Coordinates of C-alpha atoms and ligand atoms in Angstrom, one line a residue:
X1 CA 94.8 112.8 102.2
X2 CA 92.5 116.0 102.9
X3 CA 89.7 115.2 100.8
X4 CA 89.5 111.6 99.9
X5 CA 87.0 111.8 97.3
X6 CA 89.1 115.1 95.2
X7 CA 92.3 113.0 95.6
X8 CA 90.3 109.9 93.7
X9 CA 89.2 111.6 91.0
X10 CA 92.3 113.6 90.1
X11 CA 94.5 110.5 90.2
X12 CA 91.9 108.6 88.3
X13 CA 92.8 111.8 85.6
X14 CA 96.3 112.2 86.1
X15 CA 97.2 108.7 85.7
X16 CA 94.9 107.8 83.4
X17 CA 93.1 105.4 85.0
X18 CA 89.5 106.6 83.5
X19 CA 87.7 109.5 81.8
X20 CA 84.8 110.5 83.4
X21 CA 83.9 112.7 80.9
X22 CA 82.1 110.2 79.0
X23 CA 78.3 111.8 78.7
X24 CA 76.4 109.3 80.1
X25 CA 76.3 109.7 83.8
X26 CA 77.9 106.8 86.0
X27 CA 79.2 105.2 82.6
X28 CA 82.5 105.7 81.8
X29 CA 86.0 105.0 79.9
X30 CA 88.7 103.1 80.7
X31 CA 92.0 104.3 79.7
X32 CA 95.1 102.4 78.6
X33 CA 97.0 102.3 82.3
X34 CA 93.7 101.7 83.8
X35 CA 92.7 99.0 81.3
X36 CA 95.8 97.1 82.6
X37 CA 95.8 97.4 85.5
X38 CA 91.8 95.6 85.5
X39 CA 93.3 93.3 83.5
X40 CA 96.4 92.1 86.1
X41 CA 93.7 92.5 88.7
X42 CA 91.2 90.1 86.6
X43 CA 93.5 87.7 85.7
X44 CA 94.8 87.2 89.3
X45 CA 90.9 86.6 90.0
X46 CA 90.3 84.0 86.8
X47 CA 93.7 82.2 87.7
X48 CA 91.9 81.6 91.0
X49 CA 88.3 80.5 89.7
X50 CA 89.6 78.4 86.4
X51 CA 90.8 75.8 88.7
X52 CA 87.4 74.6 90.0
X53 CA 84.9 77.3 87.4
X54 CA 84.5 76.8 83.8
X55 CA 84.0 80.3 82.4
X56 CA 81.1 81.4 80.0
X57 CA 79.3 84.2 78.5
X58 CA 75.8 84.8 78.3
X59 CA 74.0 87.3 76.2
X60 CA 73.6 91.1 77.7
X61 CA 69.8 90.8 77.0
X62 CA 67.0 89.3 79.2
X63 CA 63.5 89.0 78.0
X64 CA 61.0 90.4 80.1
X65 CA 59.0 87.2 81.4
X66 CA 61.9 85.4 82.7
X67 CA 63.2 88.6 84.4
X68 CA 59.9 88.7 86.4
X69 CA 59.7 85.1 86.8
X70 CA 61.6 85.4 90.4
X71 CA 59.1 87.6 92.4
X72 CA 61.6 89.1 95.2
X73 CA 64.6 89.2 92.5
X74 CA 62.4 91.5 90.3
X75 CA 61.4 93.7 92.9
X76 CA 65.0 94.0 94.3
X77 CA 65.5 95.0 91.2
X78 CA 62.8 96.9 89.8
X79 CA 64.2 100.5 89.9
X80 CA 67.6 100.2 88.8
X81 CA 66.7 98.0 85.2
X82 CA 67.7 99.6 81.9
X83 CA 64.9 98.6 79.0
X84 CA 65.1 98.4 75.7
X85 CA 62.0 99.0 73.9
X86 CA 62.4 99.3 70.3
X87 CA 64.7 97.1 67.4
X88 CA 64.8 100.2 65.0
X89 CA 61.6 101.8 64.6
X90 CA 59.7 99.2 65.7
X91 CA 58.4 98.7 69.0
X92 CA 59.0 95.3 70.2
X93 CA 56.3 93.3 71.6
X94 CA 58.4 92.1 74.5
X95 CA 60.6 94.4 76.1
X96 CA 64.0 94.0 76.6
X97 CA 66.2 94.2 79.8
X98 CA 69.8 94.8 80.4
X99 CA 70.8 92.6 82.8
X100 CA 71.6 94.3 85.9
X101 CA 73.0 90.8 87.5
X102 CA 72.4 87.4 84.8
X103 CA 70.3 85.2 87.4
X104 CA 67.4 85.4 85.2
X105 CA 69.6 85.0 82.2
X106 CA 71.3 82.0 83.2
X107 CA 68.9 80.3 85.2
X108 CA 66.3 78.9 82.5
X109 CA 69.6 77.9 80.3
X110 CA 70.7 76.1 83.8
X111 CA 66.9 74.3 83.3
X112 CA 68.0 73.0 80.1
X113 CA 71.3 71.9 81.1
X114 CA 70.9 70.1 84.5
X115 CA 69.9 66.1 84.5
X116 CA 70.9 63.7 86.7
X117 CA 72.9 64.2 90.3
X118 CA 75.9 63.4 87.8
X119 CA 75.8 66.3 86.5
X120 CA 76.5 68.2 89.5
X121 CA 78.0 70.4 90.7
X122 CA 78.0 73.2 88.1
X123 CA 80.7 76.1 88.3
X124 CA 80.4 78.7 85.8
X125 CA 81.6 81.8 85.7
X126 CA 81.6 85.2 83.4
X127 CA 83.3 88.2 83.3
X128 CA 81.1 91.0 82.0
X129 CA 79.3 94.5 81.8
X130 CA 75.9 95.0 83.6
X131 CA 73.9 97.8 84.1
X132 CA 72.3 99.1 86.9
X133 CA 70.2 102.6 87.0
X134 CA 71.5 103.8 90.6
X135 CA 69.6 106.8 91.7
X136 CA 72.7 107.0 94.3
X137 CA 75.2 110.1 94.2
X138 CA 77.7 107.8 91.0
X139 CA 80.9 107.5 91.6
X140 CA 83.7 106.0 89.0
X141 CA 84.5 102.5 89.4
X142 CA 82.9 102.7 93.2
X143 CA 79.4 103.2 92.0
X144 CA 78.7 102.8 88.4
X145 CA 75.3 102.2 85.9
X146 CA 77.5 100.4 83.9
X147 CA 79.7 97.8 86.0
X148 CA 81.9 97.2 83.3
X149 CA 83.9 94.7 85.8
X150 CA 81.2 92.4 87.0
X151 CA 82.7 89.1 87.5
X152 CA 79.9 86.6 88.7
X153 CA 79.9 83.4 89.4
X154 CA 76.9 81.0 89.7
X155 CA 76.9 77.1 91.2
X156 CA 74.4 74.5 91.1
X157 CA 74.6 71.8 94.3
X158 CA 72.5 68.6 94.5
X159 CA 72.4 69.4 98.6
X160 CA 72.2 72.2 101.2
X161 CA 75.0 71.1 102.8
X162 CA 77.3 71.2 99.1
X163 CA 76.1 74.8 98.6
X164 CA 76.7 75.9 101.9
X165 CA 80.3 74.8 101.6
X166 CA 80.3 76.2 98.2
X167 CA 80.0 79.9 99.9
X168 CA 82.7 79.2 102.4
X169 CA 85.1 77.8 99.2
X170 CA 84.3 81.4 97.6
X171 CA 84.8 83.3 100.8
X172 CA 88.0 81.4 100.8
X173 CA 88.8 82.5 97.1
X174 CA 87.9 86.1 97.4
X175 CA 90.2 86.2 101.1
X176 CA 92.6 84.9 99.0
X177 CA 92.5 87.3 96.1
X178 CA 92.2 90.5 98.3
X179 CA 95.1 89.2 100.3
X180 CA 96.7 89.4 97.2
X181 CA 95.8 92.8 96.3
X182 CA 96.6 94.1 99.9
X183 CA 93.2 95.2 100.4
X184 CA 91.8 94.5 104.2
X185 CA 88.4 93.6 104.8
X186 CA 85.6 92.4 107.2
X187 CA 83.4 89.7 106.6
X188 CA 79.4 90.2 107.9
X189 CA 76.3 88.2 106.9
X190 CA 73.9 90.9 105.8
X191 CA 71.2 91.8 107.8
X192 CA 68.2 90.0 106.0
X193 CA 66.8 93.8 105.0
X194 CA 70.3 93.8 103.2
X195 CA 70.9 90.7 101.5
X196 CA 70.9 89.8 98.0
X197 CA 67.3 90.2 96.6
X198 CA 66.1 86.2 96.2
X199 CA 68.8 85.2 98.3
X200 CA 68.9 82.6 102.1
X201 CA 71.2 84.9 103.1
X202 CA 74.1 86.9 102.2
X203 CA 78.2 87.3 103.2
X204 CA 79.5 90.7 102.1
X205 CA 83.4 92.1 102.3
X206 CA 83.9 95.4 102.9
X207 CA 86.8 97.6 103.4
X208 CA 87.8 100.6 104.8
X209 CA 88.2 103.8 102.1
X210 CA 90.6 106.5 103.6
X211 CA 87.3 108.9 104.5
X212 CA 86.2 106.4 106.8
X213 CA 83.3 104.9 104.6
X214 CA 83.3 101.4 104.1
X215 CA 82.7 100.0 100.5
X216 CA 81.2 96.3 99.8
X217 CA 83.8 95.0 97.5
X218 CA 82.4 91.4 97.2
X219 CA 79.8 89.3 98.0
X220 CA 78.4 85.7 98.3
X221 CA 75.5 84.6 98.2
X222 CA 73.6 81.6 99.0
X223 CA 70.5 81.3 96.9
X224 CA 68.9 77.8 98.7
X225 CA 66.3 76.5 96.3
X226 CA 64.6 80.2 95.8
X227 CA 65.7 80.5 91.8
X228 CA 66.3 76.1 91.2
X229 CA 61.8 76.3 91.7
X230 CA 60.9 79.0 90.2
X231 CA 63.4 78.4 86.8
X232 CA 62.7 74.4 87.1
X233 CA 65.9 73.5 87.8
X234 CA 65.7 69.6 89.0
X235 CA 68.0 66.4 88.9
X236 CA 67.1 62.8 89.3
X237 CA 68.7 61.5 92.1
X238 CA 70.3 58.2 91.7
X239 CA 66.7 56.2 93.3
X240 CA 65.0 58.1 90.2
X241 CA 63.5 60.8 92.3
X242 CA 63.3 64.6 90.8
X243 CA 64.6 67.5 93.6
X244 CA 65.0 70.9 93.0
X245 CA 68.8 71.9 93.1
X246 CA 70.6 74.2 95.5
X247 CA 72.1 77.7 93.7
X248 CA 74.9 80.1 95.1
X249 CA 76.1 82.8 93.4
X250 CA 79.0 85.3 94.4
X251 CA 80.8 88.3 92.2
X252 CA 83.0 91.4 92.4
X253 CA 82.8 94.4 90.4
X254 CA 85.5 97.8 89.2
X255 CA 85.0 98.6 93.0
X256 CA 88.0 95.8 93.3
X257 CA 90.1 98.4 91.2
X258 CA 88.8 101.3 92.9
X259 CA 89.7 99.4 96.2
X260 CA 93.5 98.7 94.9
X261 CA 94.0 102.9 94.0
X262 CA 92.1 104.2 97.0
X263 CA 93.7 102.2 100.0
X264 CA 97.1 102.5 98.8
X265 CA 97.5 105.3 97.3
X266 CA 98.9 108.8 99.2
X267 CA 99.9 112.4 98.6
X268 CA 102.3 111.8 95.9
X269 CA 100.1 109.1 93.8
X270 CA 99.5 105.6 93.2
X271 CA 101.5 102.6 94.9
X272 CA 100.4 99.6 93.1
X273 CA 100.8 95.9 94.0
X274 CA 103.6 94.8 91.8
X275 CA 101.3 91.8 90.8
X276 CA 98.8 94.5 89.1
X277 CA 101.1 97.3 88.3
X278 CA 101.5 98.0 84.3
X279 CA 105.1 98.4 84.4
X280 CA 106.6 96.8 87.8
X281 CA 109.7 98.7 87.2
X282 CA 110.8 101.4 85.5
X283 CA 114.7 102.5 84.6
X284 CA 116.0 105.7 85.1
X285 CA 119.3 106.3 83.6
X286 CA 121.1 109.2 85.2
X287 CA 122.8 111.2 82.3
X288 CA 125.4 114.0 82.5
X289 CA 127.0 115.4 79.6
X290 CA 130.0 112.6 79.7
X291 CA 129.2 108.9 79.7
X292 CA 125.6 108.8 78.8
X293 CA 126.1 106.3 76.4
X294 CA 127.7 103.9 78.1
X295 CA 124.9 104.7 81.1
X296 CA 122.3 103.8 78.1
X297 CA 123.8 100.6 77.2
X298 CA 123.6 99.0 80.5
X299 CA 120.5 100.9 81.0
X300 CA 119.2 98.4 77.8
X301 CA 121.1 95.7 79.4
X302 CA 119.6 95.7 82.7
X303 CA 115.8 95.9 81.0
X304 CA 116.6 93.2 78.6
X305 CA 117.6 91.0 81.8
X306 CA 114.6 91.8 83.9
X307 CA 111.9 90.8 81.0
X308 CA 113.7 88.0 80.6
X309 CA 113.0 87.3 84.3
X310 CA 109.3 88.3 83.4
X311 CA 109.0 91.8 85.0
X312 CA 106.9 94.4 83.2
X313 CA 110.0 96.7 82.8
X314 CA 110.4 100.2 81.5
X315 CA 113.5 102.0 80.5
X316 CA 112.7 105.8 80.5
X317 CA 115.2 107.1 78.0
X318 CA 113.0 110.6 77.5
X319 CA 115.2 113.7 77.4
X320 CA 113.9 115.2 80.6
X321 CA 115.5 115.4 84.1
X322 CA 115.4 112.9 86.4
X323 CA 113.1 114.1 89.1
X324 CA 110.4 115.2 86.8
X325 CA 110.7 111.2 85.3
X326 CA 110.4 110.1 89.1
X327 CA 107.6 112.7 89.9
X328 CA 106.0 110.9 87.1
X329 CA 106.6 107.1 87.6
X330 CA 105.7 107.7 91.7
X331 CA 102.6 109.5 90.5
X332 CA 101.8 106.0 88.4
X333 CA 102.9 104.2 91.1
X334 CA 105.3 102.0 89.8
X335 CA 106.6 100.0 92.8
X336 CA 110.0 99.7 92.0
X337 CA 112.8 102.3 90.2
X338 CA 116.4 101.8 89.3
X339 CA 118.6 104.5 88.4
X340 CA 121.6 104.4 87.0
X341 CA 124.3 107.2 86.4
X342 CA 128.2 106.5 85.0
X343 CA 129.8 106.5 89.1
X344 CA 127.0 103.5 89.6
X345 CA 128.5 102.1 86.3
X346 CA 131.8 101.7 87.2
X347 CA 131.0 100.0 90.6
X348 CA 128.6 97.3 88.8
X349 CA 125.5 98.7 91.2
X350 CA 122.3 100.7 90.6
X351 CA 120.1 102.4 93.0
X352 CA 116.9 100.9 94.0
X353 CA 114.3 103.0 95.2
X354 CA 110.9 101.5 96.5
X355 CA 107.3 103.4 96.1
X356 CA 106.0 101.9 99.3
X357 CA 107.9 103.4 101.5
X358 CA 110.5 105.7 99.3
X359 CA 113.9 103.5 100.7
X360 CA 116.8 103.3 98.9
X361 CA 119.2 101.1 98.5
X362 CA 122.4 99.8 96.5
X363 CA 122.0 97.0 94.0
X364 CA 124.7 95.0 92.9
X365 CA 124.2 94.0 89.3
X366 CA 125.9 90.8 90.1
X367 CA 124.6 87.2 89.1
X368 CA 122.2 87.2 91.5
X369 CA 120.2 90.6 91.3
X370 CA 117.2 89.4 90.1
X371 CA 116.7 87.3 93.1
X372 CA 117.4 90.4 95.2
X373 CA 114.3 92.2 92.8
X374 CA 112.2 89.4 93.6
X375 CA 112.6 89.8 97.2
X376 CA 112.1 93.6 97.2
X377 CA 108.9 92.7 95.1
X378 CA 107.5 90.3 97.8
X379 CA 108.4 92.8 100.7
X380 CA 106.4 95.5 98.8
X381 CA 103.1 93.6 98.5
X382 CA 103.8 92.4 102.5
X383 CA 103.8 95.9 103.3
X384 CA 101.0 97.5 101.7
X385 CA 99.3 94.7 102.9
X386 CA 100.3 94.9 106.4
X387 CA 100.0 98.7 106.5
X388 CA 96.5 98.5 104.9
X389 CA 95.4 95.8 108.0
X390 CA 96.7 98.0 110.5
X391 CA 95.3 101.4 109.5
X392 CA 91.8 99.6 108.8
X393 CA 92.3 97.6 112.1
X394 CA 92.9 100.8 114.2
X395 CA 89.8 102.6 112.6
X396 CA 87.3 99.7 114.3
X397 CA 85.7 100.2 117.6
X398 CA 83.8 99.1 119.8
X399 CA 80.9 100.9 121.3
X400 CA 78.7 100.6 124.4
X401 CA 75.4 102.2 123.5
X402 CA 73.9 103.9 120.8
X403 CA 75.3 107.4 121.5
X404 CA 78.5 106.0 121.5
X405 CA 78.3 104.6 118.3
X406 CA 77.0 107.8 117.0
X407 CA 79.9 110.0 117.9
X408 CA 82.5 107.5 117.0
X409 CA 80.9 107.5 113.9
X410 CA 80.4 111.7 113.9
X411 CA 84.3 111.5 114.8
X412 CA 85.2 109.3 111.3
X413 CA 86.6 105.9 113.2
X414 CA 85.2 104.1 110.8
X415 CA 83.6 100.7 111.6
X416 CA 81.8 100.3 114.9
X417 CA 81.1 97.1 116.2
X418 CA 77.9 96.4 119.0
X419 CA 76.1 93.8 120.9
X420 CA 72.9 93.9 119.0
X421 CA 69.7 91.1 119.6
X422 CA 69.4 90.7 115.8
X423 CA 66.0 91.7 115.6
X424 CA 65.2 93.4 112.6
X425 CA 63.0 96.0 114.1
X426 CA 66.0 97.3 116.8
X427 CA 68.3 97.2 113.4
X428 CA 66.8 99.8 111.4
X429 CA 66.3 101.5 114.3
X430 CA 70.0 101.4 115.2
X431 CA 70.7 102.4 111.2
X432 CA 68.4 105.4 111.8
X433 CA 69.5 106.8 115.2
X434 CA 73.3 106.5 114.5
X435 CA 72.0 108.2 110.6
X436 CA 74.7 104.5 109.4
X437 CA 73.9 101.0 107.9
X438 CA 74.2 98.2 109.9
X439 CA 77.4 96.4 107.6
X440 CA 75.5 92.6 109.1
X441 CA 76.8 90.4 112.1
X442 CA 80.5 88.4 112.7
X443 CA 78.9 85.7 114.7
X444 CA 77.0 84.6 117.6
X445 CA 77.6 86.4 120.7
X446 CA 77.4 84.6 124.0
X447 CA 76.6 87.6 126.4
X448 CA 75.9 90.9 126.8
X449 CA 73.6 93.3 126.0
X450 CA 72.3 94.6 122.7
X451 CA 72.9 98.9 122.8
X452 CA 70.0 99.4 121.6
X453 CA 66.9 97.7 123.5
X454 CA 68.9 95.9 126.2
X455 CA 67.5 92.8 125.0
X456 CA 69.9 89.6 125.2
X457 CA 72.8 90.5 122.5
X458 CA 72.7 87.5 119.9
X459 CA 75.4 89.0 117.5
X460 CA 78.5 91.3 117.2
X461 CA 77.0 93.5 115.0
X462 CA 79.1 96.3 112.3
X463 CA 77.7 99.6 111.1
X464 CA 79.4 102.2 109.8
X465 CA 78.9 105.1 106.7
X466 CA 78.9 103.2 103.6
X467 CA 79.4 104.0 100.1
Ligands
A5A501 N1 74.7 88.0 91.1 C1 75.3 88.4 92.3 C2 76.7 87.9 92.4 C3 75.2 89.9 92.4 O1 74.8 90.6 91.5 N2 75.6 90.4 93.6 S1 75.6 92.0 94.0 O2 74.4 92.6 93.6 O3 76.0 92.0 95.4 O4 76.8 92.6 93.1 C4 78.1 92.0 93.2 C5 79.1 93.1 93.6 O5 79.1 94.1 92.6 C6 78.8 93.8 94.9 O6 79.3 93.1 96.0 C7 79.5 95.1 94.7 O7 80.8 95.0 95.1 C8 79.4 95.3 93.2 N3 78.5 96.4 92.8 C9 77.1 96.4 92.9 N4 76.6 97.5 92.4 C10 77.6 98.2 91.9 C11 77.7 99.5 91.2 N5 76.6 100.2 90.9 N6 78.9 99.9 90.8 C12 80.0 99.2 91.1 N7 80.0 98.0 91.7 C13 78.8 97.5 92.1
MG502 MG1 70.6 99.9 104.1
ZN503 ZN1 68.0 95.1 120.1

C-alpha cells in the first residue's frame, strides 16, 4: 500500500462501505455492505456487554445547565458541541446541545435512579450517534462530527476498589472483542494532559494503521467520584449513611470499522474477518457451454447446505466470467470462494480458495465438508490476527534519547517506546521535540533513565503520530 490514506477512501467507494459525498463535512452515509458489516461488528460487541450490561437509550438532546454542570467535562468539551438554538422560529430560552458523549445526559437520570448500596452496581449501555465539531483534518469513520457508532457504556460502583475492577473487566471485554476482529493493539494510561475530560485517569487502545499512525480505537475510563458530586449521585449504605458513588465509563466508536478495513485490507481489496463479513462465502460456478446446468444445480445445492450450516452464503449465478466475479468478491473481501466447474462435478469436489492468503485447495463435498469450512474459517481469522500482531509488533521500537525517537519516528516505525520520569512538564516537551503525542505509559519502570531530562525513568512511555 503506497498511499494509505488514497487506498482507504477508494475502497470505502468501491465496496460500498460509505459515501462521503454527503454535504456536511465529517458526516456521512453508510451504505448497504458497510451497514452490515457495523452491524456483525456491533453485534459481536453487544453479545459481549448483554451478559453483565443492560442496554438503553437516552435522548440525543442535553439541556444546557446540566451540560455545564461538570466544570472540566464542559471545558473539555467546549469547542467541539453542536447547539441547537431555535424549535421553529422561535428562539428557545435554553439552548440545546447535541451530545457529544451522554455523561451529562445520563448522569442526573442516574440521580434519580440510584438508592440504596442494593442497587448497585449499575451497567448500562447504548449504542448511538454523537456529535462532535472536530476542527481536526475529518476523516470517514476514523474521525467523524457525527460518530454514528458510539457505543458507550456507563457503571455506577458503591467503592473504589469495585470501579477500578470495573475498568480492568472492560479492558478485558474490549481485548476480547478486538481479538476477535484481528485487530492488534497497545494498552497506555493517558498521560493526565490526555485523559478523558472529568476523568481519574484514562486506559486507551490504540493500533497501528498501515502509514504508521496509531489510532485510539477504545477507551476506558475511570471517572472516581468527579460526576457521582457534582450530579448527586448518593446511596445509603447499609448503617444508613449517604456516599457519593464511584462512575466508570468506556466506549468505541466507527473507528472499530475503520480499524477492521484498514489493517487487513491490501492491494487487491478488503479481507474481512469471517465473523463480520456480509457474505462469508460466495459460489462461483464455473460454466462452459456443456454441463452448466448440472454445474448450477449443485451450485444451489451446495448454498442451500451451507445456510443451513448458518454461513452468509452467495451463489454468483451472473452471466459474467469468472475472474471478473473473483476480481469482484476479493475486492469485497469475502474470505472464502468455491468454484465449481462440470470436471469438479464429476469427482464430488470443489475448489476452495481463501482471501487471506489466496491458497487453494480441493474440497471434497462429502458428509463432512462443512466441518472442513469451519476449519478454513477459524484458520482465516487466526491468521489475520496473527499477521496483524506481527506487522504491528515489528513496527515498535525502542529508543535511547530523544533524537532517536525522532528519526525512528521521521523513518515511519511506528510506535516508539522510552524511559520517561512521568513528569508532565518533560512530556510535552518530549511531544514537541519529536513533533508526536506521547500515546501514555505501560507501567512502572524499575530503572533507567528518562531520554529526555535524565531524571529517574518512572514509566515505559509510547509516542508515536496519531490520527
Ligand atoms: N463517554 C466516554 C466513553 C467517551 O466519550 N470517551 S471518548 O471521548 O474517548 O470517546 C470514545 C471513543 O470514541 C474514543 O476512544 C475514540 O475511539 C472514538 N472517537 C472519539 N472521537 C471520535 C471521532 N470524532 N470520530 C470517530 N471516533 C471518535
Ligand atoms: Mg496531545
Ligand atoms: Zn523527564
Amino acid at each position: 500500500m503506497t498511499d494509505f490514506s488514497e487506498w482507504f477512501h477508494n475502497i470505502l467507494e468501491e465496496a460500498e462501505i460509505i459515501d462521503s459525498r454527503y454535504p456536511i463535512k465529517g458526516m456521512h452515509v453508510w451504505l448497504p455492505q458497510g451497514f452490515k458489516i457495523r452491524k456483525h461488528v456491533m453485534n459481536i460487541l453487544k453479545d459481549m456487554l448483554d451478559k453483565e450490561h443492560e442496554e438503553v437509550l437516552f435522548p440525543l438532546l442535553i439541556p444546557e445547565d446540566e451540560l455545564a454542570k461538570e466544570a472540566i467535562h464542559v471545558k473539555g468539551f467546549e469547542e467541539e458541541v453542536y447547539w441547537i438554538t431555535h424549535g421553529g422560529l422561535t428562539e428557545l430560552n435554553k439552548k440545546l446541545a447535541l451530545r457529544p458523549t451522554s455523561e451529562t445526559a445520563m448522569y442526573p437520570m442516574f440521580s434519580l435512579w440510584v438508592r440504596s448500596h442494593s442497587d448497585l452496581p449499575f451497567k448500562f449501555y447504548q449504542v448511538v450517534n454523537t456529535f462532535r465539531y472536530e476542527t481536526k483534518h475529518t476523516r470517514p469513520l476514523i474521525r467523524v462530527r457525527e460518530i454514528t457508532t458510539f457505543k458507550e457504556a456507563h457503571t455506577v460502583h458503591v467503592s473504589k476498589e469495585d470501579a477500578d475492577k470495573q475498568v480492568e473487566d472492560a479492558i478485558s471485554i474490549y481485548k476480547q472483542f478486538f481479538d476477535l476482529l484481528g485487530i492488534p493493539y497497545v494498552i497506555t494510561k493517558r498521560p493526565v494532559w490526555d485523559k478523558f475530560p472529568g476523568a481519574e485517569y484514562t486506559m486507551a487502545f490504540d493500533t497501528l494503521m498501515p502509514d504508521g499512525k496509531t489510532l485510539q480505537i477504545g477507551t476506558v475510563h475511570n471517572l472516581g467520584q468527579t460526576f457521582a458530586k457534582t450530579f448527586d449521585i448518593k446511596y445509603e449504605t447499609p448503617s444508613g449513611e449517604h456516599e457519593y458513588a464511584y462512575q466508570t465509563c468506556y466506549g468505541v466508536s466507527d473507528r472499530v470499522i475503520a480499524s477492521v478495513i484498514g489493517i487487513h485490507g491490501d492491494e487487491a481489496g478488503l479481507r474481512l474477518p469471517p465473523e463480520v463479513a456480509p457474505y462469508q462465502i460466495v459460489i462461483v460456478p464455473i460454466i462452459f457451454k456443456k454441463g452448466g446446468a448440472e454445474v448450477l444445480s449443485k451450485c444451489e445445492e451446495l448454498k442451500e447446505t451451507l445456510k443451513e450450516a448458518g454461513f452468509r452464503v452467495h451463489l454468483d449465478d451472473r452471466d459474467l466470467r469468472a475472474g471478473k466475479k473473483f476480481y469482484e468478491w476479493e475486492m469485497r473481501g469475502v474470505p472464502l470462494r468455491i468454484e465449481l466447474g462440470p470436471r469438479d462435478l464429476e469427482n464430488n469436489k470443489a475448489v476452495v480458495s481463501r482471501r487471506d492468503n489466496g491458497e487453494k485447495s480441493d474440497l471434497n463435498l462429502d458428509d463432512h465438508f462443512i466441518t472442513s469450512i469451519n476449519e478454513f474459517m477459524a484458520s482465516i481469522i487466526s491468521n489475520l490476527r496473527d499477521t496483524s500482531w506481527e506487522k504491528m509488533n515489528s513496527h515498535i521500537r525502542p529508543a535511547e534519547t530523544v533524537e532517536e525517537a525522532r528519526d525512528e519516528v521521521a523513518n515511519n516505525h511506528g510506535i516508539i517506546s522510552f524511559s520517561w520520569c512521568g513528569d508532565e512538564e518533560c512530556g510535552k516537551k518530549i511531544e514537541e521535540e519529536v513533533r508526536v503525542d506521547i500515546l501514555g505509559v505501560q507501567g512502572e519502570y524499575e530503572s533507567g533513565k528518562c531520554i529526555n531530562c535524565n531524571k529517574p525513568a518512572k514509566y515505559t512511555a509510547l509516542l508515536a503520530k496519531t490520527y
